[in-house]
Short mmCIF file of C-alpha atoms in Angstrom, two decimals:
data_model
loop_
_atom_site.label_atom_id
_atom_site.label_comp_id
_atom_site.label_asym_id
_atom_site.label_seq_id
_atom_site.Cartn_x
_atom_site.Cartn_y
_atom_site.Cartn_z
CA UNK A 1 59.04 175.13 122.31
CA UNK A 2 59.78 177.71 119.82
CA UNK A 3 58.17 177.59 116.24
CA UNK A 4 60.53 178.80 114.25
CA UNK A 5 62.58 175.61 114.79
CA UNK A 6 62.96 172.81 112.58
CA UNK A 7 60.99 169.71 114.75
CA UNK A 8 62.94 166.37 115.53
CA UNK A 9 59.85 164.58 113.88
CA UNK A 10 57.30 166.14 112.23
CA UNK A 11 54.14 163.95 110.82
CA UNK A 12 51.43 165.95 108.04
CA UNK A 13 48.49 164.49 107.55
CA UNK A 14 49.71 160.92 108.54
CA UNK A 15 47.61 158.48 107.50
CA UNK A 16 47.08 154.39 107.49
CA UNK A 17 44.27 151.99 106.62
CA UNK A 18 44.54 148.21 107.03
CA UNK A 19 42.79 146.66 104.16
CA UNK A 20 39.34 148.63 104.71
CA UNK A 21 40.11 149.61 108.18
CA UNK A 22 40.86 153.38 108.43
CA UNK A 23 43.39 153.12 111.51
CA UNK A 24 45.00 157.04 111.27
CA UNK A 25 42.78 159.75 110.10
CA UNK A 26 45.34 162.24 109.31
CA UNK A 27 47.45 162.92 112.14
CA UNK A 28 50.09 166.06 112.17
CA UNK A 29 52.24 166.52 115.02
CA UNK A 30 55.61 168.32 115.31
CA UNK A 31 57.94 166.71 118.11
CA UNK A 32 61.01 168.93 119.05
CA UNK A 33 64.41 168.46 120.42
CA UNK A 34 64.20 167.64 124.08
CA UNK A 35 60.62 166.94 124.94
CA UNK A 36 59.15 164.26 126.48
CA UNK A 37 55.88 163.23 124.54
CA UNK A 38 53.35 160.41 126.30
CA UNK A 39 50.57 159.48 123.64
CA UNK A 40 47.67 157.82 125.46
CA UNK A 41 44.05 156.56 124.36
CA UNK A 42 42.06 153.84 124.44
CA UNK A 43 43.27 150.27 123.02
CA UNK A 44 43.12 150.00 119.30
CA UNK A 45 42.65 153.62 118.78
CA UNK A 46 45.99 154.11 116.69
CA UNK A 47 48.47 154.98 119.57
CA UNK A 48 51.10 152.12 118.57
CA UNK A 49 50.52 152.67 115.18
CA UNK A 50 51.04 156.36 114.97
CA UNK A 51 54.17 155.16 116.59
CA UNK A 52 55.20 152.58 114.68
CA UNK A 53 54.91 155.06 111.40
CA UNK A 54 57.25 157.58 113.20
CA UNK A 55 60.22 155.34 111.77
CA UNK A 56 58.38 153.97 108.89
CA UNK A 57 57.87 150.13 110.34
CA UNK A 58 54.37 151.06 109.85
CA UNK A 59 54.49 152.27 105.75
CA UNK A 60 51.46 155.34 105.72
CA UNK A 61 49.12 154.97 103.28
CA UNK A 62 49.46 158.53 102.90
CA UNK A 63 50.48 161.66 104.57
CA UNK A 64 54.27 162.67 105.65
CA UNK A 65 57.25 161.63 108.36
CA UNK A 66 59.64 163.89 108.65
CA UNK A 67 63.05 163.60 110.76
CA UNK A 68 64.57 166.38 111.04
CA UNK A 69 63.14 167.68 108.21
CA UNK A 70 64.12 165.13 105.81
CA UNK A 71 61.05 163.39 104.45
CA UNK A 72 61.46 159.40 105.64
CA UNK A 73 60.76 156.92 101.97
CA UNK A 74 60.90 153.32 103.68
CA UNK A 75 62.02 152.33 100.06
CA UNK A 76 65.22 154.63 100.33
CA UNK A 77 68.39 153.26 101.85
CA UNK A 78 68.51 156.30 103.97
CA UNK A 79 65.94 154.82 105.87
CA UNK A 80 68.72 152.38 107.83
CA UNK A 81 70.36 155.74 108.42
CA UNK A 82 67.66 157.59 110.16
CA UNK A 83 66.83 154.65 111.80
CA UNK A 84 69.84 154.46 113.96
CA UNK A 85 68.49 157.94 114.64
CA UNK A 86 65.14 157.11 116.43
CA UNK A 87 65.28 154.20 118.90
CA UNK A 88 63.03 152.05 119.73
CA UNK A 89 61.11 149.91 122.23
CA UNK A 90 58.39 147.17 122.13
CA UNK A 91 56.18 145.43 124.04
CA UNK A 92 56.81 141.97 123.47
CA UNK A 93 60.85 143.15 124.40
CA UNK A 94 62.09 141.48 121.29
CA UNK A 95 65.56 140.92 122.97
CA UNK A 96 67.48 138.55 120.54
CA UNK A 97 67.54 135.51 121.84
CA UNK A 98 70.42 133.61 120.15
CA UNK A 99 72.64 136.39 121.31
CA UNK A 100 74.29 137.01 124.67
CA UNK A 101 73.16 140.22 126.59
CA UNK A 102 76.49 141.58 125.30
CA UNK A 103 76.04 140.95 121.76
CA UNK A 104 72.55 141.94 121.88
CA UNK A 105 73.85 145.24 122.61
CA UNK A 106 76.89 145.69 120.81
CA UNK A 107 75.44 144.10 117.07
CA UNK A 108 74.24 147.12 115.91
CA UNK A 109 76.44 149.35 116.66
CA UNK A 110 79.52 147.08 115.52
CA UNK A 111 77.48 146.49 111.98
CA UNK A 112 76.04 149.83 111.42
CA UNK A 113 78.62 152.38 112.79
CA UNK A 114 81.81 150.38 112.62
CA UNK A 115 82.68 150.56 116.14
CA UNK A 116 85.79 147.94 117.07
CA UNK A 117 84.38 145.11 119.25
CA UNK A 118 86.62 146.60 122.20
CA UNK A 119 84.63 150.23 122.16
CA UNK A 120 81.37 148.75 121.64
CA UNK A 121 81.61 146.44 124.69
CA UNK A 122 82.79 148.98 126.73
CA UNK A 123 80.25 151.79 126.04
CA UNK A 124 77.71 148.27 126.85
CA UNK A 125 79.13 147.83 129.92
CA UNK A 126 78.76 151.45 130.52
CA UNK A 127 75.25 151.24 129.98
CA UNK A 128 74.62 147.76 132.04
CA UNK A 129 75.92 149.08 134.88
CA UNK A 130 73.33 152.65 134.10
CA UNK A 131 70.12 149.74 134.71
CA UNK A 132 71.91 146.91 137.17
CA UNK A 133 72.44 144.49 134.37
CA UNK A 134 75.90 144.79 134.27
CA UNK A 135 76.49 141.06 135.92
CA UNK A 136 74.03 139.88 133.18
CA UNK A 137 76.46 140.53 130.56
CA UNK A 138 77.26 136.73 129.72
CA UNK A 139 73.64 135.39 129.96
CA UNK A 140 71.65 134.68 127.38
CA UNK A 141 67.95 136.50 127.37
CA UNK A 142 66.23 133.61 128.37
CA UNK A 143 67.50 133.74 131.72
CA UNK A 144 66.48 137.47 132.36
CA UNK A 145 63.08 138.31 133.71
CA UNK A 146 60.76 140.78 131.27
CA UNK A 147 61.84 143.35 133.76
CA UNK A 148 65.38 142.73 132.66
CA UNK A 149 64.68 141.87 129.27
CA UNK A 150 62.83 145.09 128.83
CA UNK A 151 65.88 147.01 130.34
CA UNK A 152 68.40 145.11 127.95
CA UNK A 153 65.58 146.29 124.66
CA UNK A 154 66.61 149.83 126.36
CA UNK A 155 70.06 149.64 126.98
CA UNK A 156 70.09 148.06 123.27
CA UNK A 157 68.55 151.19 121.24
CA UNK A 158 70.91 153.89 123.49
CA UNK A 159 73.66 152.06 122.39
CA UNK A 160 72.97 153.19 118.95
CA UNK A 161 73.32 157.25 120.53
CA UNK A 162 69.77 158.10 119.02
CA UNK A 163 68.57 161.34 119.25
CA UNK A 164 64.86 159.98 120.07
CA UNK A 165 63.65 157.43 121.63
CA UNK A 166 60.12 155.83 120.73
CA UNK A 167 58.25 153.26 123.56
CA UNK A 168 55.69 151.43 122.56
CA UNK A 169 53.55 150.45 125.59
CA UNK A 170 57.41 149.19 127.40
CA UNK A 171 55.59 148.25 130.48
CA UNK A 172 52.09 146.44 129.33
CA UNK A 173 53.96 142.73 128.80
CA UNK A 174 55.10 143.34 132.38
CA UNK A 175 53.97 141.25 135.41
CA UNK A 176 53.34 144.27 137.83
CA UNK A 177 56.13 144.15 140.26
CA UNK A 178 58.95 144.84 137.17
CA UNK A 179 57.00 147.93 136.12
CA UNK A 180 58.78 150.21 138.66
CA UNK A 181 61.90 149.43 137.81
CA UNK A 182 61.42 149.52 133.75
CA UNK A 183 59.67 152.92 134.27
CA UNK A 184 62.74 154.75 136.68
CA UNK A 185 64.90 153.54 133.64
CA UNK A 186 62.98 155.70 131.37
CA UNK A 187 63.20 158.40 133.45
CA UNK A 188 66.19 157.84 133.99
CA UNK A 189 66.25 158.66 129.65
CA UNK A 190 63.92 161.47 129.97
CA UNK A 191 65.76 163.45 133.06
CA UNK A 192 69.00 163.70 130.60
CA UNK A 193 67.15 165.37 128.11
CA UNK A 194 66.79 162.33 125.83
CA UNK A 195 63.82 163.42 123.47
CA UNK A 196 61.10 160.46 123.80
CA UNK A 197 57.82 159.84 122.48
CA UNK A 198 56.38 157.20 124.73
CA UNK A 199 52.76 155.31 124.34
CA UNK A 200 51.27 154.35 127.65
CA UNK A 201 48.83 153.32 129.50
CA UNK A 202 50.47 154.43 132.94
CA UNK A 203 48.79 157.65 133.71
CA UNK A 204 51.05 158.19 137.36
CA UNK A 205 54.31 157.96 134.83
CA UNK A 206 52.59 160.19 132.05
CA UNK A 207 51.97 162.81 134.12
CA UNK A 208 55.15 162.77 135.81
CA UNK A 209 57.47 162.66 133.00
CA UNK A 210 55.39 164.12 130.01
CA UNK A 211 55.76 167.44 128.90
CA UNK A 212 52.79 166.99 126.76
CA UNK A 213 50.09 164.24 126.57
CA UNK A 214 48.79 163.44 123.01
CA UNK A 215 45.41 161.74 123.23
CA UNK A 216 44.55 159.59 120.10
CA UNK A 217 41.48 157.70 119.66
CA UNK A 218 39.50 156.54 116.50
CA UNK A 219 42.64 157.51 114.70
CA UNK A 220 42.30 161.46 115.27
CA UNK A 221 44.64 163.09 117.85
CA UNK A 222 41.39 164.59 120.16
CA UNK A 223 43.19 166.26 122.39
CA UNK A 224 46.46 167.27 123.55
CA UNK A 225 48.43 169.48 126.06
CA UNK A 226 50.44 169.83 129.61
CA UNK A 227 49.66 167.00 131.93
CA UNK A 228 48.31 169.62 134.23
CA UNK A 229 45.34 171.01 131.05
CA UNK A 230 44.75 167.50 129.94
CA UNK A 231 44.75 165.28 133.41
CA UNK A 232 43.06 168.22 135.50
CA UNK A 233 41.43 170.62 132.80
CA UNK A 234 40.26 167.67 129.96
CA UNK A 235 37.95 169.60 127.39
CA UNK A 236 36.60 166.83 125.01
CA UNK A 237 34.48 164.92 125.99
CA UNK A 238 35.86 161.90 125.12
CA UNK A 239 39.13 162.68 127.24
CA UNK A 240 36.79 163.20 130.20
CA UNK A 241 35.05 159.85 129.54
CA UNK A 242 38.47 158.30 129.39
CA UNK A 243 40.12 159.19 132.13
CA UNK A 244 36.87 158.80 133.97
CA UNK A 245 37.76 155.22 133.47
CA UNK A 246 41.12 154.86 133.87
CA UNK A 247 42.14 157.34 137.11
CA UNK B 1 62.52 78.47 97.53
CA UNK B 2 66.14 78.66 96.93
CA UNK B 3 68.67 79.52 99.33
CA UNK B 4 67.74 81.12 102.87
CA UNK B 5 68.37 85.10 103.57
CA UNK B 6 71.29 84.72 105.64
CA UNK B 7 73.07 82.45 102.99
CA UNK B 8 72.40 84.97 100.35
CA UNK B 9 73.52 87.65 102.51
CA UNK B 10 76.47 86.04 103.33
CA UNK B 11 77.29 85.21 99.44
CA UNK B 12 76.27 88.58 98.34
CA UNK B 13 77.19 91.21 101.28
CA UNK B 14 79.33 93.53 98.94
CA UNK B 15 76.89 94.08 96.35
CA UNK B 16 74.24 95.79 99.36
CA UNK B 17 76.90 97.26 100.92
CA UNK B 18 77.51 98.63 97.45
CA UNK B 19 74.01 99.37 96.98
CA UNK B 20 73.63 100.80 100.26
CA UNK B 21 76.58 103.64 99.93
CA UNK B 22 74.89 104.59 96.92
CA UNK B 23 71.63 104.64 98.67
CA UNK B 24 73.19 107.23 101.17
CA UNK B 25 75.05 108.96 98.71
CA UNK B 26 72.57 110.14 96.29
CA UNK B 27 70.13 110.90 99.00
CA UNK B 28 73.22 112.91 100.28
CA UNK B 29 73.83 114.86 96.85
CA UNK B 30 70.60 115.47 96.57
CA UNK B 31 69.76 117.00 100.02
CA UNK B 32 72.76 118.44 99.93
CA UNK B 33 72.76 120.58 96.33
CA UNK B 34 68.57 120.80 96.75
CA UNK B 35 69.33 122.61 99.78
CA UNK B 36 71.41 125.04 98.56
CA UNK B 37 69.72 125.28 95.90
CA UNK B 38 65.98 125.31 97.92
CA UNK B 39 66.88 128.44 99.86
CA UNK B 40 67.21 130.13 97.14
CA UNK B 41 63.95 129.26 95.86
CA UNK B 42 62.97 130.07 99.69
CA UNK B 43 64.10 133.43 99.14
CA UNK B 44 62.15 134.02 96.30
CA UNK B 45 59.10 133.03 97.47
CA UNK B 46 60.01 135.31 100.71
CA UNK B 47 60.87 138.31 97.94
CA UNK B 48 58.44 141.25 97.95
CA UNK B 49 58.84 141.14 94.33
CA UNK B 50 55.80 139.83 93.52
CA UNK B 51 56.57 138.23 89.62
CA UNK B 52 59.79 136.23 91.25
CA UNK B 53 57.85 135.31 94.42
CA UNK B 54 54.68 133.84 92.17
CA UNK B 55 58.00 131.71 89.69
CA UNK B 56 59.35 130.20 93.07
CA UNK B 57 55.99 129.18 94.22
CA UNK B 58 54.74 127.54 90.60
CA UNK B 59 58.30 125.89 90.77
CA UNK B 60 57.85 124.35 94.19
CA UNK B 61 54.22 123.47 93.25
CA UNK B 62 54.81 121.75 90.04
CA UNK B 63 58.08 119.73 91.41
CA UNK B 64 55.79 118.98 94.64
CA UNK B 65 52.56 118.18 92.82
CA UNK B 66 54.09 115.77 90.29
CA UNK B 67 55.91 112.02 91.10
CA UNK B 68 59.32 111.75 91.55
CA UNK B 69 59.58 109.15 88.57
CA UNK B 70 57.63 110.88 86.33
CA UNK B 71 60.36 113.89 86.99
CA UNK B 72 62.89 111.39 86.29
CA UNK B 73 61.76 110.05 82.88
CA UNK B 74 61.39 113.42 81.60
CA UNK B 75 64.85 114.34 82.98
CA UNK B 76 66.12 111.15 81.38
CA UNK B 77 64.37 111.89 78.09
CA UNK B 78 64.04 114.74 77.91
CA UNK B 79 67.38 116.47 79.09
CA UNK B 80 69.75 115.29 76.27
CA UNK B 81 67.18 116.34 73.58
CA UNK B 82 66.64 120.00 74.80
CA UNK B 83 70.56 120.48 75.49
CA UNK B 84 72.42 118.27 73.30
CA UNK B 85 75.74 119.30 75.02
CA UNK B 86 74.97 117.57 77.43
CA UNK B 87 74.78 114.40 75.62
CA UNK B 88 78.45 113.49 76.26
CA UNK B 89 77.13 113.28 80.20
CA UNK B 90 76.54 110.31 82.30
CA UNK B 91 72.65 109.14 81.98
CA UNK B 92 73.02 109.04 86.08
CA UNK B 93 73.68 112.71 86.23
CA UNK B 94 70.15 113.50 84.70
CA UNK B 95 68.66 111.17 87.31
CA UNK B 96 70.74 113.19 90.06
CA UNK B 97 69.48 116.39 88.71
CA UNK B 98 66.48 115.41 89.00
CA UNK B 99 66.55 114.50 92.35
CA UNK B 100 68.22 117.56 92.97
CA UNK B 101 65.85 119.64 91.84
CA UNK B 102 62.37 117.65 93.82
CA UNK B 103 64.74 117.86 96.68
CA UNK B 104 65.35 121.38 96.26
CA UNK B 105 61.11 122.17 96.57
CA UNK B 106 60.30 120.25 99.43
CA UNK B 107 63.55 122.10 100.94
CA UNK B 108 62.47 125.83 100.14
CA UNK B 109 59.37 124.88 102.22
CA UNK B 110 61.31 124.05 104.94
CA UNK B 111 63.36 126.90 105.08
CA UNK B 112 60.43 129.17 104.36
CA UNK B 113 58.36 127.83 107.04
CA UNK B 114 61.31 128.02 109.11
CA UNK B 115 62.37 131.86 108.16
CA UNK B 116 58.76 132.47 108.83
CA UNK B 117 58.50 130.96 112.45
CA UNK B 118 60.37 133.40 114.16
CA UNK B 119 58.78 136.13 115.46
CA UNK B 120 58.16 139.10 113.22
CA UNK B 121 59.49 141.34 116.33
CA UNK B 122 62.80 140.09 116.15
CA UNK B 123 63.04 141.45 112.39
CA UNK B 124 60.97 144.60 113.46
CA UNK B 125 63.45 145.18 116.51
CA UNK B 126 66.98 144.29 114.20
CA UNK B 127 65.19 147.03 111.53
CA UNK B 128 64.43 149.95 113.99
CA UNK B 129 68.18 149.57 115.13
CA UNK B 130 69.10 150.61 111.75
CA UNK B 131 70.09 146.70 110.05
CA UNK B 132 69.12 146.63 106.78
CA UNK B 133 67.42 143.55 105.40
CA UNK B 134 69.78 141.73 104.43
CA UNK B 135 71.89 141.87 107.44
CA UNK B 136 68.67 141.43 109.81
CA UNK B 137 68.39 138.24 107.93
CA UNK B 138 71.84 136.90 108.48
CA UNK B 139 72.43 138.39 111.69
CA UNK B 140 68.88 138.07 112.96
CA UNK B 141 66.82 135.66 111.32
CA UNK B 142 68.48 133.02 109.86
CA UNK B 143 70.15 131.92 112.93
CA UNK B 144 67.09 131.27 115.19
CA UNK B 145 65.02 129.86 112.01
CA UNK B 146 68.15 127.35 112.01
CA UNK B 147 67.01 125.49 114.88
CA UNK B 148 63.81 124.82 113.05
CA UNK B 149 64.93 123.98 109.89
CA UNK B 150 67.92 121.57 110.95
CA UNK B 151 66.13 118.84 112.04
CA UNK B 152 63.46 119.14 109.14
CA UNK B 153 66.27 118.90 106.64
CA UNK B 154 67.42 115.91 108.26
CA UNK B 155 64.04 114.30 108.68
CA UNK B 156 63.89 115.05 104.43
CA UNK B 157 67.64 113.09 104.44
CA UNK B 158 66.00 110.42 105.21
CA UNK B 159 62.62 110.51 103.31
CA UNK B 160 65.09 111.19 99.88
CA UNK B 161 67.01 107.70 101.45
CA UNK B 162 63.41 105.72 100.46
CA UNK B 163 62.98 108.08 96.97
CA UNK B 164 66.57 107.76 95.59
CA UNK B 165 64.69 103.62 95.09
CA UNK B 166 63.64 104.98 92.08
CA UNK B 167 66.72 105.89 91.04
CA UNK B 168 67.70 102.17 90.19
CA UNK B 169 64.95 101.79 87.37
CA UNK B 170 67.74 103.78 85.58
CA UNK B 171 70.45 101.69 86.09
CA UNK B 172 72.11 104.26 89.45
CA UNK B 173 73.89 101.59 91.63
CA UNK B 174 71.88 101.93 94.71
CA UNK B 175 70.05 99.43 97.06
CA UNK B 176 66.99 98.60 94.90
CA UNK B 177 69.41 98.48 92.16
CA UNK B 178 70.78 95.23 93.93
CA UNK B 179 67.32 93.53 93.55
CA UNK B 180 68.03 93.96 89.35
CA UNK B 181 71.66 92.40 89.86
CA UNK B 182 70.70 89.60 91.95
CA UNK B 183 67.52 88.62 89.73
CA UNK B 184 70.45 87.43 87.13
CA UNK B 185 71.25 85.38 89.79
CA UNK B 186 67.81 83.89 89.74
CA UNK B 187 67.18 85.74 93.31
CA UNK B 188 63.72 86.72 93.81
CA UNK B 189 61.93 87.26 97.10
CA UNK B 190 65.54 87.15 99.23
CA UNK B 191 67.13 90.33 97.74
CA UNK B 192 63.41 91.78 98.11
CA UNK B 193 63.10 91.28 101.89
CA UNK B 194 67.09 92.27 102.60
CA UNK B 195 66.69 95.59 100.68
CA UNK B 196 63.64 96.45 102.82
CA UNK B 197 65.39 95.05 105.69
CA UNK B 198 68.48 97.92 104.82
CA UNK B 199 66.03 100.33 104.09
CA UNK B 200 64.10 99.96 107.61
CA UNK B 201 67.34 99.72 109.62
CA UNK B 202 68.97 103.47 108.05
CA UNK B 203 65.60 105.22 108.52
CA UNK B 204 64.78 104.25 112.40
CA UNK B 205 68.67 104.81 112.75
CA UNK B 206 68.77 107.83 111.28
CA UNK B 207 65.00 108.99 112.86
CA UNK B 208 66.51 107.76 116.21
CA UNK B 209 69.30 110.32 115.49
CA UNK B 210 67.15 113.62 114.38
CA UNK B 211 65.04 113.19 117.66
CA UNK B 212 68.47 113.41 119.64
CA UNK B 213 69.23 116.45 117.86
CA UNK B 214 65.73 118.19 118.28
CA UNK B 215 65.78 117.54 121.87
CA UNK B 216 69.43 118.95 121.89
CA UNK B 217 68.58 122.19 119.51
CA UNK B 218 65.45 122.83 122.15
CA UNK B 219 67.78 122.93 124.98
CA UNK B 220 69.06 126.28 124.22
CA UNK B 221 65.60 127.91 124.02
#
């Protein structure tokens, strides 16, 4: 990745507390067009919430997001703009549950970039049939496993065309058997050149996917690099301990 | 003793029927305009404004901390002497009002408590697709907080069918009203036991009915 260009997402000196907890201890990471980013580190370490900040549903207490260059003010309308930008994925799936499978996937992009009803469903379709949901599109979420919820949360950002994709832990709400087929979906993202930034706690998928692993932990990014330096070649000792633990 | 219940029931039937439409109606009026009028207080209290957050919630606390007919008598008194325009209005529209307005506190607790039961995820999900917050709340959250709040505005129906009672110490023709009417008739205990009689019957009625539409809202979870 070249310096000279302008980075997809950009953070300086990012920062959060939570009342007198100091969660991010000034993180600044540059993110370019096209790479696949997994940020791992031990549980309550910052991971999610460095995340979360990247679009600003996590306000900094201080320090800088930038998308594309453009600083991100969650008090500025632009922010609805950027956010159709940067997609994003959660844990607990959030799937809308009062909506079909259809309109969960079609809402946005009908309210936000005036697609008719006709387009939007098709381009859906398009993308049920990308993750086997496509004879789901009538249910309602509550009769889709998490597997299939999870791939609907998918399906629902891409159908916004956003030119990154954030995950935040997509496969740790999962009973084990849907994790497979959650994480070939993401690939399936990341093999099409679909920038992502993706926290995790599946070290196989990291390492396959990633083009860089950031480790965060007590809020500092301690190290970071190829999966082949950081999985094989760890230098801080606190990356050794780690993976100690989890490989 | 005087004459049995039936017999006075038979005689007098129109006058609680009377008294019983008026029962239903200003409970209706009130729910209905203190609803309206309660989310809007719910939104304010919701607002990240602090200053109109802290109004909504003195508002709800005063109208919830004080009685009902100690809101009424200073409606009553009160309301033609601040705004004399309104002197040319019907007494009974101050008593409304203020029914209106205790109805419209206990209802912007409903709704908040209602907004605030779904899961914070669902706004956090409608927001990272690019929804602002307006629309994630009419798109998003108001719909599934719906569920919850339905049947709680109906339950508070039906507690504002037992507090529009009050309304009769100003002269409103409603079912406690009745009991004034009939004591000219030199009625005492009869009109008494039929009016709690009426009273009884529209709230397990009406409590029968809210249960059947709970159980029907949870369905579709």
């Amino acid at each position: 990745m070249t310096e000279n260009k302008i980075p997809l997402i950009e953070t300086i000196d990012l920062k959060k507390d939570f009342n007198d907890l100091q969660v991010l201890k000034g993180i600044s990471e540059k993110i370019y067009q096209g790479e696949v980013v997994c940020i791992i580190g031990p549980s309550g370490g910052g991971k999610s919430t460095f995340l979360r900040c990247l679009n600003m549903l996590e306000v900094p207490t201080s320090g800088e997001v930038r998308f594309k260059g453009e600083k991100l003010d969650p008090k500025d309308t632009d922010i609805d703009e950027h956010r159709q930008k940067i997609g994003m994925v959660f844990q607990q799936f959030n799937v809308f549950p009062h909506l079909s499978v259809l309109d969960n996937i079609t809402l946005a992009p009908i309210l936000k970039k005036k697609l008719s009803k006709e387009t939007a469903e098709k381009r859906a379709m398009e993308l049920l049939k990308q993750v086997g949901l496509e004879d789901k599109a009538n249910e309602y979420p509550r009769k889709l496993s998490g597997g299939q919820k999870q791939r609907l949360a998918i399906v629902r950002a891409m159908a916004m065309d956003p030119e990154v994709m954030l995950f935040d832990e997509p496969t740790s709400a999962l009973d084990p058997e849907m994790v497979k087929g959650v994480l070939e979906v993401i690939q399936q993202l990341t093999d099409t050149g679909m920038t992502c930034v993706i926290v995790t706690h599946e070290m196989g998928f990291a390492r396959k996917v990633a083009d860089r692993i950031i480790f965060i932990d007590e809020g500092i990014v301690a190290e970071e690099g190829t999966p082949e330096e950081f999985f094989n070649h760890p230098k801080n000792p606190r990356t050794k301990e780690f993976l100690s633990q989890v490989l | 003793m005087g004459p049995s219940l039936i017999d006075v029931l038979i005689e007098y039937w129109p006058i609680f029927l009377k008294g019983t439409l008026g029962t239903l109606r200003f409970a209706f009026i009130a729910v209905f305009f203190g609803s309206i009028l309660g989310a809007f207080v719910a939104f304010a209290r919701l607002s990240k404004n602090a200053i109109l957050s802290r109004c909504a919630s003195i508002y709800a606390d005063i109208l919830r901390g004080t009685p009902l007919l100690v809101q009424m008598y200073i409606a009553y008194f009160f309301i033609p002497i601040v705004f004399p325009v309104l002197n040319k209005v019907d007494k009974e529209v101050y008593v409304l009002i203020s029914l209106i307005l205790n109805s419209s506190a206990y209802v912007s607790e409903i709704v908040r408590s209602g907004i605030n039961s779904v899961d914070v995820g669902q706004s956090e999900a409608a927001r990272s697709l690019g929804l602002n917050a307006s629309e994630t709340m009419k798109k998003i959250i108001l719909p599934q907080a719906i569920k919850n709040i339905l049947p709680a505005l109906a339950n508070e129906y039906i507690a504002m069918i037992k507090e529009t009672s009050m309304a009769g110490t100003f002269m409103l023709y409603e079912l406690m009203y009745t009991r004034t009417i009939l004591a000219n008739k030199y009625l005492s205990w009869q009109p008494l036991l039929i009016i709690a009689g009426i009273y009884l019957l529209l709230t397990l009625v009406l409590t029968a009915l809210v249960k059947k539409l709970e159980e029907r809202l949870a369905v579709s979870d």
